[in-house]
Tab-separated table of C-alpha atoms and ligand atoms in Angstrom:
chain	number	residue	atom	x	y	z
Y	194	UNK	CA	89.041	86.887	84.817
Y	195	UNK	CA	88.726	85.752	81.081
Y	196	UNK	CA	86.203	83.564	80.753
Y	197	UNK	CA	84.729	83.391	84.548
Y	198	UNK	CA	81.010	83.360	84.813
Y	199	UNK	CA	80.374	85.620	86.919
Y	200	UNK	CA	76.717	86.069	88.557
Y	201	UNK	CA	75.508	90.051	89.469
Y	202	UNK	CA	72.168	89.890	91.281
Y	203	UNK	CA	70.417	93.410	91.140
Y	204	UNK	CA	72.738	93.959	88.806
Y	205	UNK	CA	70.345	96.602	86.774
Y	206	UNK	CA	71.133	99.826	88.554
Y	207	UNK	CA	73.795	101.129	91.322
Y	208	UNK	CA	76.810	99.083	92.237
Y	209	UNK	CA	75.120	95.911	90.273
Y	210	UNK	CA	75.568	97.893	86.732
Y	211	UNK	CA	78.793	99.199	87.459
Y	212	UNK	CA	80.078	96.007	88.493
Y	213	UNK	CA	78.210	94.336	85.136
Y	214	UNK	CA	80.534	96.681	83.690
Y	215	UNK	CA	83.649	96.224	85.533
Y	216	UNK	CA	83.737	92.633	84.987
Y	217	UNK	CA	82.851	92.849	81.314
Y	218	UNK	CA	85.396	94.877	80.269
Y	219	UNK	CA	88.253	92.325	82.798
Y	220	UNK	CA	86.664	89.696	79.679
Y	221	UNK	CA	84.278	87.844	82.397
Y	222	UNK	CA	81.282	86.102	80.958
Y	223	UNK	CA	78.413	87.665	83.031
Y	224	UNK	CA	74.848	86.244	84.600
Y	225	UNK	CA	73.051	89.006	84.965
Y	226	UNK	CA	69.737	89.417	87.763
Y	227	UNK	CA	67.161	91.946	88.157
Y	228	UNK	CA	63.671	92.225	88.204
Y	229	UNK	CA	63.587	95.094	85.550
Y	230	UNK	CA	64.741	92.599	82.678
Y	231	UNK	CA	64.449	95.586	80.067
Y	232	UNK	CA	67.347	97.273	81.687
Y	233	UNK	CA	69.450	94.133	81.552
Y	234	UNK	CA	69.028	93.597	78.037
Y	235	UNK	CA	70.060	97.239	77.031
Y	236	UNK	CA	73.032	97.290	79.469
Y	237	UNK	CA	73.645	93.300	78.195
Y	238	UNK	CA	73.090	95.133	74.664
Y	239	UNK	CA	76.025	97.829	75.589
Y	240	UNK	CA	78.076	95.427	76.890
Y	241	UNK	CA	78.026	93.538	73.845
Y	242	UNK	CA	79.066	96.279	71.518
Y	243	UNK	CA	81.540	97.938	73.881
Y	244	UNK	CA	83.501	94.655	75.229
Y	245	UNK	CA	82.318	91.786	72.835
Y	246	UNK	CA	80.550	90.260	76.517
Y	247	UNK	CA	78.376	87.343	76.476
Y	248	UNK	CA	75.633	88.001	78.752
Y	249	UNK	CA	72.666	85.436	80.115
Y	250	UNK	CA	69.648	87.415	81.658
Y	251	UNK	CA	67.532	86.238	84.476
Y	252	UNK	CA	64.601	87.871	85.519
Y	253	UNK	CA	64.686	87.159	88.934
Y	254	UNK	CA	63.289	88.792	92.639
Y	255	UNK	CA	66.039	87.208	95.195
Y	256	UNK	CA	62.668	87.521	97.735
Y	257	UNK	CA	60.834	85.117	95.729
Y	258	UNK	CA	62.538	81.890	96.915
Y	259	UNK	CA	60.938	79.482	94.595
Y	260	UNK	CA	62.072	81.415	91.445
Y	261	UNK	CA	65.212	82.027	92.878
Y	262	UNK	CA	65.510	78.015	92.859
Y	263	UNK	CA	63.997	77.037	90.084
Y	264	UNK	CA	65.765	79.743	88.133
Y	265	UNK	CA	69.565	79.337	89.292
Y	266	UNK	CA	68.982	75.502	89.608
Y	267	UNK	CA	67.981	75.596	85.594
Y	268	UNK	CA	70.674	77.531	84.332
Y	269	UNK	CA	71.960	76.493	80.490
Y	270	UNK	CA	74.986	74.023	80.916
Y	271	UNK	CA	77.516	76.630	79.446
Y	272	UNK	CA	76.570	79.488	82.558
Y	273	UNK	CA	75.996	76.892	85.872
Y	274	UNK	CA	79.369	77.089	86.940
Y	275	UNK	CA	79.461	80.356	88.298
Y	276	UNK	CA	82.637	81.653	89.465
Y	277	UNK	CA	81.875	84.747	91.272
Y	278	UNK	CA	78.878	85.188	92.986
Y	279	UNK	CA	78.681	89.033	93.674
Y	280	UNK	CA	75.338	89.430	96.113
Y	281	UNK	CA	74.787	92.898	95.376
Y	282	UNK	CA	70.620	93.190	95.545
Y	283	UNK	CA	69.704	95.099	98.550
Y	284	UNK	CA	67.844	98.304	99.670
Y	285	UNK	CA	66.763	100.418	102.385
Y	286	UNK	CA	63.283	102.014	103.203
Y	287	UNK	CA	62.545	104.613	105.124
Y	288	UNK	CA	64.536	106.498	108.349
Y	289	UNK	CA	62.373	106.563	110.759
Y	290	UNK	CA	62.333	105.874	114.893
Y	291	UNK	CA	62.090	101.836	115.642
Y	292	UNK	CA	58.531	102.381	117.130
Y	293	UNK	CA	57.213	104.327	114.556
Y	294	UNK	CA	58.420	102.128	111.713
Y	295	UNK	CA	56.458	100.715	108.754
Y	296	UNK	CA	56.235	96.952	109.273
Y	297	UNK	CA	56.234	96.725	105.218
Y	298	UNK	CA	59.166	98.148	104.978
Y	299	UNK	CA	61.019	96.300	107.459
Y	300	UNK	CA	59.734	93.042	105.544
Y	301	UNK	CA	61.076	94.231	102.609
Y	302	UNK	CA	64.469	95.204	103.516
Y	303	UNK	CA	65.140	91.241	105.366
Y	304	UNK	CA	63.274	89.992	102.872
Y	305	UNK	CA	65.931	90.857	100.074
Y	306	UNK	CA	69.015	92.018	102.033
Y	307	UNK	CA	69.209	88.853	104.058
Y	308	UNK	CA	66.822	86.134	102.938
Y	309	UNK	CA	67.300	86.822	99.312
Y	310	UNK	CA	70.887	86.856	100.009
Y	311	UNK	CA	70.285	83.198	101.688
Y	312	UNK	CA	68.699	81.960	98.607
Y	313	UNK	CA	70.821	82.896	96.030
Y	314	UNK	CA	73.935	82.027	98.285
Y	315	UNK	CA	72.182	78.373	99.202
Y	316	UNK	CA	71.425	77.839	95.374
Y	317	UNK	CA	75.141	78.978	94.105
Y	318	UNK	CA	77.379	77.974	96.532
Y	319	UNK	CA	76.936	74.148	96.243
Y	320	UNK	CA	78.539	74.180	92.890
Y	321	UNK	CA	81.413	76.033	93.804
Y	322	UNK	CA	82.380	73.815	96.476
Y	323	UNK	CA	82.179	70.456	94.711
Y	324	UNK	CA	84.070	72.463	91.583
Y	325	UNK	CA	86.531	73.318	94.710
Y	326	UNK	CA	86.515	76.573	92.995
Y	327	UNK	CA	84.444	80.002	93.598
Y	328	UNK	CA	84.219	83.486	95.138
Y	329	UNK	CA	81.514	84.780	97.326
Y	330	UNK	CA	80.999	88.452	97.148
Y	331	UNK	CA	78.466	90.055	99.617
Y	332	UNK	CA	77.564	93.839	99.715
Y	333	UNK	CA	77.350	95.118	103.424
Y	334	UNK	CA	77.349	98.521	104.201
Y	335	UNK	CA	78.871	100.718	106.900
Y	336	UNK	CA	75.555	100.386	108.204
Y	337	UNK	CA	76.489	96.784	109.268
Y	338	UNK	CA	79.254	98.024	111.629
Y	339	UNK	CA	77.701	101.121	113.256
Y	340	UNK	CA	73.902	101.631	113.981
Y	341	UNK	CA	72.823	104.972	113.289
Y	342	UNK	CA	70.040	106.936	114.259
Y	343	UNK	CA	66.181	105.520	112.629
Y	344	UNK	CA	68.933	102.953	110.708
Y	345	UNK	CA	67.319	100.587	112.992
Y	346	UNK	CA	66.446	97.684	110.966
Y	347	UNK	CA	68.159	98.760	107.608
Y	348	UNK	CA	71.428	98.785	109.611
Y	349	UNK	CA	70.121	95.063	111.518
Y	350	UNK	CA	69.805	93.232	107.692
Y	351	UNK	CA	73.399	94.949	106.933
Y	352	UNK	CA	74.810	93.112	110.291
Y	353	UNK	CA	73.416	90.213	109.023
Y	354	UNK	CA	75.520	90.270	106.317
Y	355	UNK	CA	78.494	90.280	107.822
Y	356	UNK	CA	77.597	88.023	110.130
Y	357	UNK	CA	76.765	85.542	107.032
Y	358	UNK	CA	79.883	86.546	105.325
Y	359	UNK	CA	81.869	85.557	108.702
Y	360	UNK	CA	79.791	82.423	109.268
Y	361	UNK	CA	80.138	81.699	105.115
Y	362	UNK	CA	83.822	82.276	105.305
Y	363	UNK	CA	83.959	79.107	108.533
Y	364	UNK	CA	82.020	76.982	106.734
Y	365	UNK	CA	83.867	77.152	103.424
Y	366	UNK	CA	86.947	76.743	105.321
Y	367	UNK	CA	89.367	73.511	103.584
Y	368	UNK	CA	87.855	74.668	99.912
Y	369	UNK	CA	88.970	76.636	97.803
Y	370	UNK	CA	86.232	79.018	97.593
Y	371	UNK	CA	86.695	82.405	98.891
Y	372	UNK	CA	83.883	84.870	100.659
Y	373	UNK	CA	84.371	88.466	101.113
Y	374	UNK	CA	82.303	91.562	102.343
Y	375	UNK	CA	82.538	94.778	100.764
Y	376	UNK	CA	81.305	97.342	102.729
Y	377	UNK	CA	80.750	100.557	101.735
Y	378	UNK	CA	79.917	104.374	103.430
Y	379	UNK	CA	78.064	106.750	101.383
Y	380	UNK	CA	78.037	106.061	97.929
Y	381	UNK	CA	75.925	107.689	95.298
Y	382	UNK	CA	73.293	105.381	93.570
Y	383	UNK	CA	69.365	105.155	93.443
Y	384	UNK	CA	69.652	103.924	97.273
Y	385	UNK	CA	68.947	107.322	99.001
Y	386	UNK	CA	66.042	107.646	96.061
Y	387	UNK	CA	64.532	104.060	96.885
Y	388	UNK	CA	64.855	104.849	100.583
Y	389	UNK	CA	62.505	108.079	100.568
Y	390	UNK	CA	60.536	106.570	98.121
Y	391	UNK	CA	61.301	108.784	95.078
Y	392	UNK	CA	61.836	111.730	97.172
Y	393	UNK	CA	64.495	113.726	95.063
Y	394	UNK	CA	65.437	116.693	97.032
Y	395	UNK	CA	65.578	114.515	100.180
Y	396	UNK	CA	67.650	112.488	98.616
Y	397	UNK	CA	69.723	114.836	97.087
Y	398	UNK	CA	70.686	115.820	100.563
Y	399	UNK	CA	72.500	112.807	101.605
Y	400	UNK	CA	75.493	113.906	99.061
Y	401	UNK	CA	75.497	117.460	99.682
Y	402	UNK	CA	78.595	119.673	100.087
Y	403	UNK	CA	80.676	116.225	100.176
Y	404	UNK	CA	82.323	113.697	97.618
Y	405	UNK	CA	80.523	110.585	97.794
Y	406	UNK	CA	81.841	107.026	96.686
Y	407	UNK	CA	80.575	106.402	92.674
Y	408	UNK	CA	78.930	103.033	91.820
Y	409	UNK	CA	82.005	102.726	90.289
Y	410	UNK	CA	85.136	102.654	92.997
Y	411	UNK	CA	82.817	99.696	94.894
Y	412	UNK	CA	82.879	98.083	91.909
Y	413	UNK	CA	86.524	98.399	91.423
Y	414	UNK	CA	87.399	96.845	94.884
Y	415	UNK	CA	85.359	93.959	94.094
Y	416	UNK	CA	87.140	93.189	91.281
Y	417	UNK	CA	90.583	93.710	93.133
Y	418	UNK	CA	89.363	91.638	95.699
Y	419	UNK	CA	88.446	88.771	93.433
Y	420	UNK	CA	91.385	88.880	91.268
Y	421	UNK	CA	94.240	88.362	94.087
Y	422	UNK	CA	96.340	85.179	93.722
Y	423	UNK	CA	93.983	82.180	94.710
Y	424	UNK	CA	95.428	82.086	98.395
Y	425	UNK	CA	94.951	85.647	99.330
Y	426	UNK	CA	90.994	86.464	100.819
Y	427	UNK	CA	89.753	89.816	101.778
Y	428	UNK	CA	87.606	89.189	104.067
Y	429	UNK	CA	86.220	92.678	104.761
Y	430	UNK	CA	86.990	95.582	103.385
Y	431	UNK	CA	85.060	98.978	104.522
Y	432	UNK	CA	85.414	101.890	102.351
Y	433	UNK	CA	84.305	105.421	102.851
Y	434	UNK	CA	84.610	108.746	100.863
Y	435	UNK	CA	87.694	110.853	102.211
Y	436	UNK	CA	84.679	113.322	103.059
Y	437	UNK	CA	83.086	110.305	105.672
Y	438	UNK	CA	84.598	109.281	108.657
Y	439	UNK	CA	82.152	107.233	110.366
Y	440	UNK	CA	78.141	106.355	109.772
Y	441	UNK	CA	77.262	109.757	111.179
Y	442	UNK	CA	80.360	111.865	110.651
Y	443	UNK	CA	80.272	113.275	107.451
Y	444	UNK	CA	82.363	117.095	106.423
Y	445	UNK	CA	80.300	118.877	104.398
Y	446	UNK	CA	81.038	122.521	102.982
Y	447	UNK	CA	78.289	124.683	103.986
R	561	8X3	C1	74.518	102.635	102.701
R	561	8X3	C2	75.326	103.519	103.557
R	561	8X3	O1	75.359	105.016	105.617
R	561	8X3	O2	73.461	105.238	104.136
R	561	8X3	O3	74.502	101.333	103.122
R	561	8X3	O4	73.684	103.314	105.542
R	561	8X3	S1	74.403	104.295	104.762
């Protein structure tokens, strides 16, 4: 890992920061994407101080497909070769019924989970095969494998994903570059938060009475996955908390 540039898009909160931090302290150089650019510099900041990491910042919306270009396609000679791309930017909005559904919010959930995925992938990807030499990391969801009730189109982008990881993984086939899914149950982050829209107590509810995954053990699985020997891919790996057994089953104490 020492010395691999690795690129973290939404990499200012959740599974992003923990993986900024993950990586940093394994002695990987780190691109770092977000829209809230004052959060990268302080974690970029920390990083610095804790694990000596050199950082590069990029203020970047992955929905915004001409930044995403012109930003990734400008990158400072020292950070273009990125190693690891770890596709981490996604969100969910809402639970509601299909036919009730906010229209906005189903925009913005395949706008970043699976077109902002396309962009940065299309833009990064490139590189890595004609350096024969990269790692694709995409973060699905258990979401992707089961629908669940008023998941609807939050669980559709997280299909997508895997479907693009699969597709990804064919394509790249006779390179060296590897793609893998990570794809986790419930884990706790701002996600329940950003789904009901600031909604605390709602979201509070999501972890009661159970152990959820941290930011933190997804992060750690990415960076087994992408340290194995250079013939081993995991393709897919779905984690849940011991408490979770599927999307729906979850044991709770009262
Ligand atoms: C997050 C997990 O079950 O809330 O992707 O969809 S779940």
């Amino acid at each position: 890992m020492a010395d691999s540039i690795v690129l973290i898009t939404g990499a200012s909160s959740g599974i992003g920061a923990a993986c900024a931090r993950k990586f940093a302290q394994a002695g990987a150089k780190l691109v770092l994407a977000a829209r809230r650019l004052e959060r990268l510099q302080q974690m970029a900041m920390a990083l610095e101080a804790e694990f000596g990491t050199q950082a590069y910042l990029l203020e970047m919306d992955v929905r915004d497909r001409f930044q995403v270009e012109s930003t990734l396609n400008s990158l400072p000679e020292p950070w273009a070769t990125i190693d690891i791309l770890i596709n981490n930017a996604g969100l969910s909005r809402g639970l509601n019924k299909l036919h009730e559904g906010s229209i906005q919010d189903w925009e913005e959930m395949i706008d970043t989970n699976v077109k902002g995925l396309l962009y940065v992938t299309r833009c990064v990807v490139p590189g890595m095969v004609s350096r024969n030499r990269g790692h694709v990391v995409n973060l699905g969801s258990i979401a992707g494998h089961e629908t669940y009730p008023k998941g609807n189109v939050y669980c559709a982008t997280k299909a997508a994903v895997r479907t693009l990881t699969e597709g990804l993984k064919q394509d790249l086939l006779g390179t060296a570059v590897r793609v893998t899914t990570v794809d986790p149950g419930l884990v706790e982050t701002e996600f329940s938060e950003i789904r009901f829209r600031g909604d605390g107590d709602r979201a509070k509810q999501v972890y009661q009475g159970m152990t959820p995954l941290t930011p933190e053990d997804v992060a750690e699985v990415i960076l087994f996955a992408t340290t194995r020997p250079v013939h081993v891919n995991l393709s897919e790996i779905l984690m849940v908390p011991t408490d979770q057994a599927t999307a729906t089953l979850v044991h709770r104490l009262p």
